[in-house]
Every structure is written in C-alpha cells, then in structure tokens.
PDB file of C-alpha atoms in Angstrom:
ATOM      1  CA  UNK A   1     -45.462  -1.926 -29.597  1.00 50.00           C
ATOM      2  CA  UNK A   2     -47.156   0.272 -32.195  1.00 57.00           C
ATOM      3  CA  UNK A   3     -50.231   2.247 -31.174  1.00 61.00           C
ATOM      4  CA  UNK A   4     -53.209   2.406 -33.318  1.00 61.00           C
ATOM      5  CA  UNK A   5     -56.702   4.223 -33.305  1.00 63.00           C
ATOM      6  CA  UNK A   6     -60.142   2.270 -34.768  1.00 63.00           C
ATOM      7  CA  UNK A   7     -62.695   4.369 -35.479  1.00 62.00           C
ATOM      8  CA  UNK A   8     -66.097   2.771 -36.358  1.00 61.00           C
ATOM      9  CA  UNK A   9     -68.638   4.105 -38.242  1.00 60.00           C
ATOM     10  CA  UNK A  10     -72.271   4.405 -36.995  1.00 62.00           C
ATOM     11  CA  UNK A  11     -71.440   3.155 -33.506  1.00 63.00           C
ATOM     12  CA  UNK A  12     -71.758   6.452 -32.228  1.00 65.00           C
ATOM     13  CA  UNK A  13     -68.111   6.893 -30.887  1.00 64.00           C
ATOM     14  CA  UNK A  14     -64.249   6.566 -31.245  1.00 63.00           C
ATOM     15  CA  UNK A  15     -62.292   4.297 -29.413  1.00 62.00           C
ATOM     16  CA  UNK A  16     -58.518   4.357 -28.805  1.00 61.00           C
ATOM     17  CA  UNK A  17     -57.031   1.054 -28.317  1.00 67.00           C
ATOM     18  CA  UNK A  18     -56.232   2.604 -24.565  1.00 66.00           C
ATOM     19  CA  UNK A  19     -59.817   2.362 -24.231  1.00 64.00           C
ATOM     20  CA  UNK A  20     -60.296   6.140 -24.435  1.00 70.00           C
ATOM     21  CA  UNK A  21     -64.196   6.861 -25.746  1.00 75.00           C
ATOM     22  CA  UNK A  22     -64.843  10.351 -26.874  1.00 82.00           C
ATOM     23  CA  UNK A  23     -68.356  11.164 -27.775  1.00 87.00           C
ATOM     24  CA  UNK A  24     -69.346  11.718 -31.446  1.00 92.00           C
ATOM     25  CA  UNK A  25     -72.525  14.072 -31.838  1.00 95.00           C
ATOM     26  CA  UNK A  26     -73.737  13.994 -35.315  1.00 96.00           C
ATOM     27  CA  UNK A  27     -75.103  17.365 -36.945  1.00 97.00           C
ATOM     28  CA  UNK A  28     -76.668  18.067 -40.350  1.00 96.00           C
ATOM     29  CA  UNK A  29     -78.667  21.185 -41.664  1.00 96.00           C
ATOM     30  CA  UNK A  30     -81.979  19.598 -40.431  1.00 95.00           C
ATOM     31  CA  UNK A  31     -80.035  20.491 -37.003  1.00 95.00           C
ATOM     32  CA  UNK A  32     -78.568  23.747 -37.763  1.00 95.00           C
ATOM     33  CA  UNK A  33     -78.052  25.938 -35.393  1.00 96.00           C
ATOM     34  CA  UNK A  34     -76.873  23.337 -33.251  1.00 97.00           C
ATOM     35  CA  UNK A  35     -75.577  24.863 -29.947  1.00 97.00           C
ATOM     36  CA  UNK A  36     -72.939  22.559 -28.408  1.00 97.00           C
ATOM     37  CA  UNK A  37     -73.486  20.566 -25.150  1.00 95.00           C
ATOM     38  CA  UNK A  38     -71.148  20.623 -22.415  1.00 91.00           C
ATOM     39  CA  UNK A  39     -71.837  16.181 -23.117  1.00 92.00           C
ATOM     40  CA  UNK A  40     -70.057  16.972 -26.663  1.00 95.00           C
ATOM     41  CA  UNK A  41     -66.685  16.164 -27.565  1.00 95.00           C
ATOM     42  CA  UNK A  42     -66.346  14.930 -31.592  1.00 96.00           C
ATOM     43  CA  UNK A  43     -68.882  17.184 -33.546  1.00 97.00           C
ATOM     44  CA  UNK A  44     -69.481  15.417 -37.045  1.00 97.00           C
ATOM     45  CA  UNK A  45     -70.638  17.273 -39.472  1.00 97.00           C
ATOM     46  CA  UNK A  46     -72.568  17.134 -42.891  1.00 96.00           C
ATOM     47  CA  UNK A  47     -73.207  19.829 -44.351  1.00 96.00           C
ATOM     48  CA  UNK A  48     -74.298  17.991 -48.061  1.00 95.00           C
ATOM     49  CA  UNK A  49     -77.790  19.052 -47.326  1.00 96.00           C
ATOM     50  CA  UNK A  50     -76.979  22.669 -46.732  1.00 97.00           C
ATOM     51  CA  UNK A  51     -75.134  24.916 -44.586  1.00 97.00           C
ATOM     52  CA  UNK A  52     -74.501  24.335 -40.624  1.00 97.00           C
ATOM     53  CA  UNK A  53     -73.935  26.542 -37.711  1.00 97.00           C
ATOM     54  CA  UNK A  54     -72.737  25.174 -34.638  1.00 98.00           C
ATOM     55  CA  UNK A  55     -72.832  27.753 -31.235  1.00 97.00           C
ATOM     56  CA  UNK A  56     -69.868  27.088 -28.862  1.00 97.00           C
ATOM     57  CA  UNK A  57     -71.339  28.171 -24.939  1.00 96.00           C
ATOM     58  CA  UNK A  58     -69.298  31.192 -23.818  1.00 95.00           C
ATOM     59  CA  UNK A  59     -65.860  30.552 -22.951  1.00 95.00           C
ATOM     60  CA  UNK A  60     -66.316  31.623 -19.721  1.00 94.00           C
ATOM     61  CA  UNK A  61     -66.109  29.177 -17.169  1.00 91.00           C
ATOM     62  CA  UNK A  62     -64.987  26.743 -18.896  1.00 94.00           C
ATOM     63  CA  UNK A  63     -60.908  26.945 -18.928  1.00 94.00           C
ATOM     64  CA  UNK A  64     -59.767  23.791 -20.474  1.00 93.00           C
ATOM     65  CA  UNK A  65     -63.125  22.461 -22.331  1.00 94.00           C
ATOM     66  CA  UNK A  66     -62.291  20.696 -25.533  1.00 95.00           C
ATOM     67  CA  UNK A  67     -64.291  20.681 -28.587  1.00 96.00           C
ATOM     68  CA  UNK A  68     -63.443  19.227 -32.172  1.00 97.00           C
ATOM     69  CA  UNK A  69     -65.636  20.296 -35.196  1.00 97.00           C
ATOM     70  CA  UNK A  70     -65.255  18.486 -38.329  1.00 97.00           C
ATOM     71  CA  UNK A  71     -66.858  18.600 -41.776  1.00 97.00           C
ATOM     72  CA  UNK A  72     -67.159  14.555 -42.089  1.00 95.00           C
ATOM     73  CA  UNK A  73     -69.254  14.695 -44.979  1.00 93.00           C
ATOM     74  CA  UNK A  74     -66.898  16.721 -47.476  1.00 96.00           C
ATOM     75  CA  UNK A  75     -68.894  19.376 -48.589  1.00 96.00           C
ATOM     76  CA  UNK A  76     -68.040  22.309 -46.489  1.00 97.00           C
ATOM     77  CA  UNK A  77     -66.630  24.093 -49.837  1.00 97.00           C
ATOM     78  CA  UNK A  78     -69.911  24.325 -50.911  1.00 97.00           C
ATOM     79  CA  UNK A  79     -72.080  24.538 -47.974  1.00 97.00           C
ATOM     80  CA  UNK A  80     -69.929  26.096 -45.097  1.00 97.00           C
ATOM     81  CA  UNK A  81     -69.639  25.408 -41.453  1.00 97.00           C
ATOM     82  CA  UNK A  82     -69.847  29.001 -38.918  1.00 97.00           C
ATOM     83  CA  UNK A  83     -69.160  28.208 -35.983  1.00 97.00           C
ATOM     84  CA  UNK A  84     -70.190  30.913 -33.523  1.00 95.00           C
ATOM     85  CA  UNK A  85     -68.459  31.107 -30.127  1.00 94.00           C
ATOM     86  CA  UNK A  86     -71.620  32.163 -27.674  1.00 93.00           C
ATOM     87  CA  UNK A  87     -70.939  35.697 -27.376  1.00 92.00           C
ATOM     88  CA  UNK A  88     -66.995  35.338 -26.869  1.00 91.00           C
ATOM     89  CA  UNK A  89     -64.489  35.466 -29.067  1.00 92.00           C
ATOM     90  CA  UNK A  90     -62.752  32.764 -31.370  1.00 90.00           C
ATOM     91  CA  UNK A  91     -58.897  33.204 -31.507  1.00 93.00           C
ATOM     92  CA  UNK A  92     -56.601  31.907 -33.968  1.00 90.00           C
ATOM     93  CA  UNK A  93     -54.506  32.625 -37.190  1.00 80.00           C
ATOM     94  CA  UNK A  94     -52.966  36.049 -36.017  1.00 83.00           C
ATOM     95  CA  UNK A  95     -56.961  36.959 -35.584  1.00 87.00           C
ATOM     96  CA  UNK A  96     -60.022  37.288 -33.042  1.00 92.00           C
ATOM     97  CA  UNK A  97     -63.566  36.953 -34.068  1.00 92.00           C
ATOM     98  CA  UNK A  98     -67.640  36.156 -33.160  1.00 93.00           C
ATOM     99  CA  UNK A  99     -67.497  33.346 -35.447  1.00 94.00           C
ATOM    100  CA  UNK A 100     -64.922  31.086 -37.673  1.00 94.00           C
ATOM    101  CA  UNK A 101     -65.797  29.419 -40.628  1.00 95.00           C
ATOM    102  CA  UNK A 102     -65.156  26.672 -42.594  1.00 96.00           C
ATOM    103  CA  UNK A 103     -64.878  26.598 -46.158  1.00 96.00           C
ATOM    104  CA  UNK A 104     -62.797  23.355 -47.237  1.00 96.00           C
ATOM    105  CA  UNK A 105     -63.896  20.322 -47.979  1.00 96.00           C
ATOM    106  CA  UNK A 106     -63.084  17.437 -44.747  1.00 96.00           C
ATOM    107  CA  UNK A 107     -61.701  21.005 -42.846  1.00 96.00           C
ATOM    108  CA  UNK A 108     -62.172  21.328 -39.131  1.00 96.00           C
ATOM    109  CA  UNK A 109     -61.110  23.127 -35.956  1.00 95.00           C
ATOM    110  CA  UNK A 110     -60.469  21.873 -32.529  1.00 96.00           C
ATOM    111  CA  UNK A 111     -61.262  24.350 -29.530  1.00 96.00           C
ATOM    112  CA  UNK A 112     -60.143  25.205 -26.535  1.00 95.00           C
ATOM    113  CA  UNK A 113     -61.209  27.448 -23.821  1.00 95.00           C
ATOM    114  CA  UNK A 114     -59.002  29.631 -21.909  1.00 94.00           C
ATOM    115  CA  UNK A 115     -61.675  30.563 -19.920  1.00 94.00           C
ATOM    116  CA  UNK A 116     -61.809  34.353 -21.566  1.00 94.00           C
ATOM    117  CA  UNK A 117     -62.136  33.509 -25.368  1.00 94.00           C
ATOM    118  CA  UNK A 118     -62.096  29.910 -27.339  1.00 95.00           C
ATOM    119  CA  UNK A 119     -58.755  29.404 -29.189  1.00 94.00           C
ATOM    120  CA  UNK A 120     -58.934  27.192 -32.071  1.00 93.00           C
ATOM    121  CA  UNK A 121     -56.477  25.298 -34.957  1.00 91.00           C
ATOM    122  CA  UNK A 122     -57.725  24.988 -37.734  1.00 86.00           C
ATOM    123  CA  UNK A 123     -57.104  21.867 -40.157  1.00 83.00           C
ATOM    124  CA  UNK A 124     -57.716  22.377 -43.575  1.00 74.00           C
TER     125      UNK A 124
END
C-alpha cells in the first residue's frame, strides 16, 4: 500500500501515518535570536516580519542530533534566515563556516551533528 504524510496546520506538529510525531517550534523576528532546544526537531520559520537568526548548541556532544530549519513563510529572499552553529562550524557545499544562510524563498537546511561540526543540506 502507498505511504502518505498529513501535515496539519496550527496543530503544532507533523504526523506520519506510522504515527511518527516530530515537534514543530514556530519562530518569527519577534523571536530572533532564537537558540535551538535540544526539545526541537521542525523549526518553522517566518521571516515576513523581518530577519531571523536561529543558534544551533555546539556540535559537540551531540553526534547524531537532527535539526530541520525551514523558511515556511516564503520570504527568506527578502528577509534572510542565519543560522549560527554555537561556536562550531557548519559544513556543507564544498565549504565550512560560523553561520549559513538562507536567502530563497520556502529554502531550508536540515542538520546533523557529527559530534565535531554540524553538517547540513541545503534545499533551495
């Protein structure tokens, strides 16, 4: 049988039909810098108000902690998303770096710590 994912809006969460719940943390610029809990998963954000910074917690430690970052609100082109990685580096793209940013509208990166440094994709 065909798989399928629901997602909700304004319940707070997304739920996969295998009854996997991720938590969704909101964030707008009234809430900029945000600094990412080690309760976050989903990190929606809307940036229509102005620009957002999100802080990762230092990649050490953590091997294996998963974080997604989205813009949600589609106006990261013209108010950008940094996200800063807590004092260790963000790898992707052939590059290493303090912070990453977002500049497309709906973009957003998924995390991952290797324990050393946070490795990210980035979807544009």
């Amino acid at each position: 049988a065909a798989s399928r994912v629901n997602i909700s809006a304004d319940t707070g969460s997304i739920k996969f039909n295998s009854g996997w719940v991720v938590p969704v943390t909101s964030v707008n610029n009234a809430a900029s810098p945000y600094t990412v809990l080690g309760t976050d998963y989903f990190i929606s954000v809307d940036t229509s108000g102005g620009a957002v910074t999100v802080t990762l917690p230092a990649a050490t430690g953590l091997a294996g902690r998963t974080y997604v970052i989205r813009d949600t609100g589609g106006a990261a082109a013209a108010n950008n998303i940094t996200i800063g990685g807590g004092g260790t580096n963000l790898v992707g793209g052939g590059a290493a770096a303090a912070t990453k940013t977002l500049s497309a509208a709906y973009a957003g990166a998924t995390v991952y710590s290797n324990g050393t440094t946070w490795n990210y994709a980035y979807v544009a």
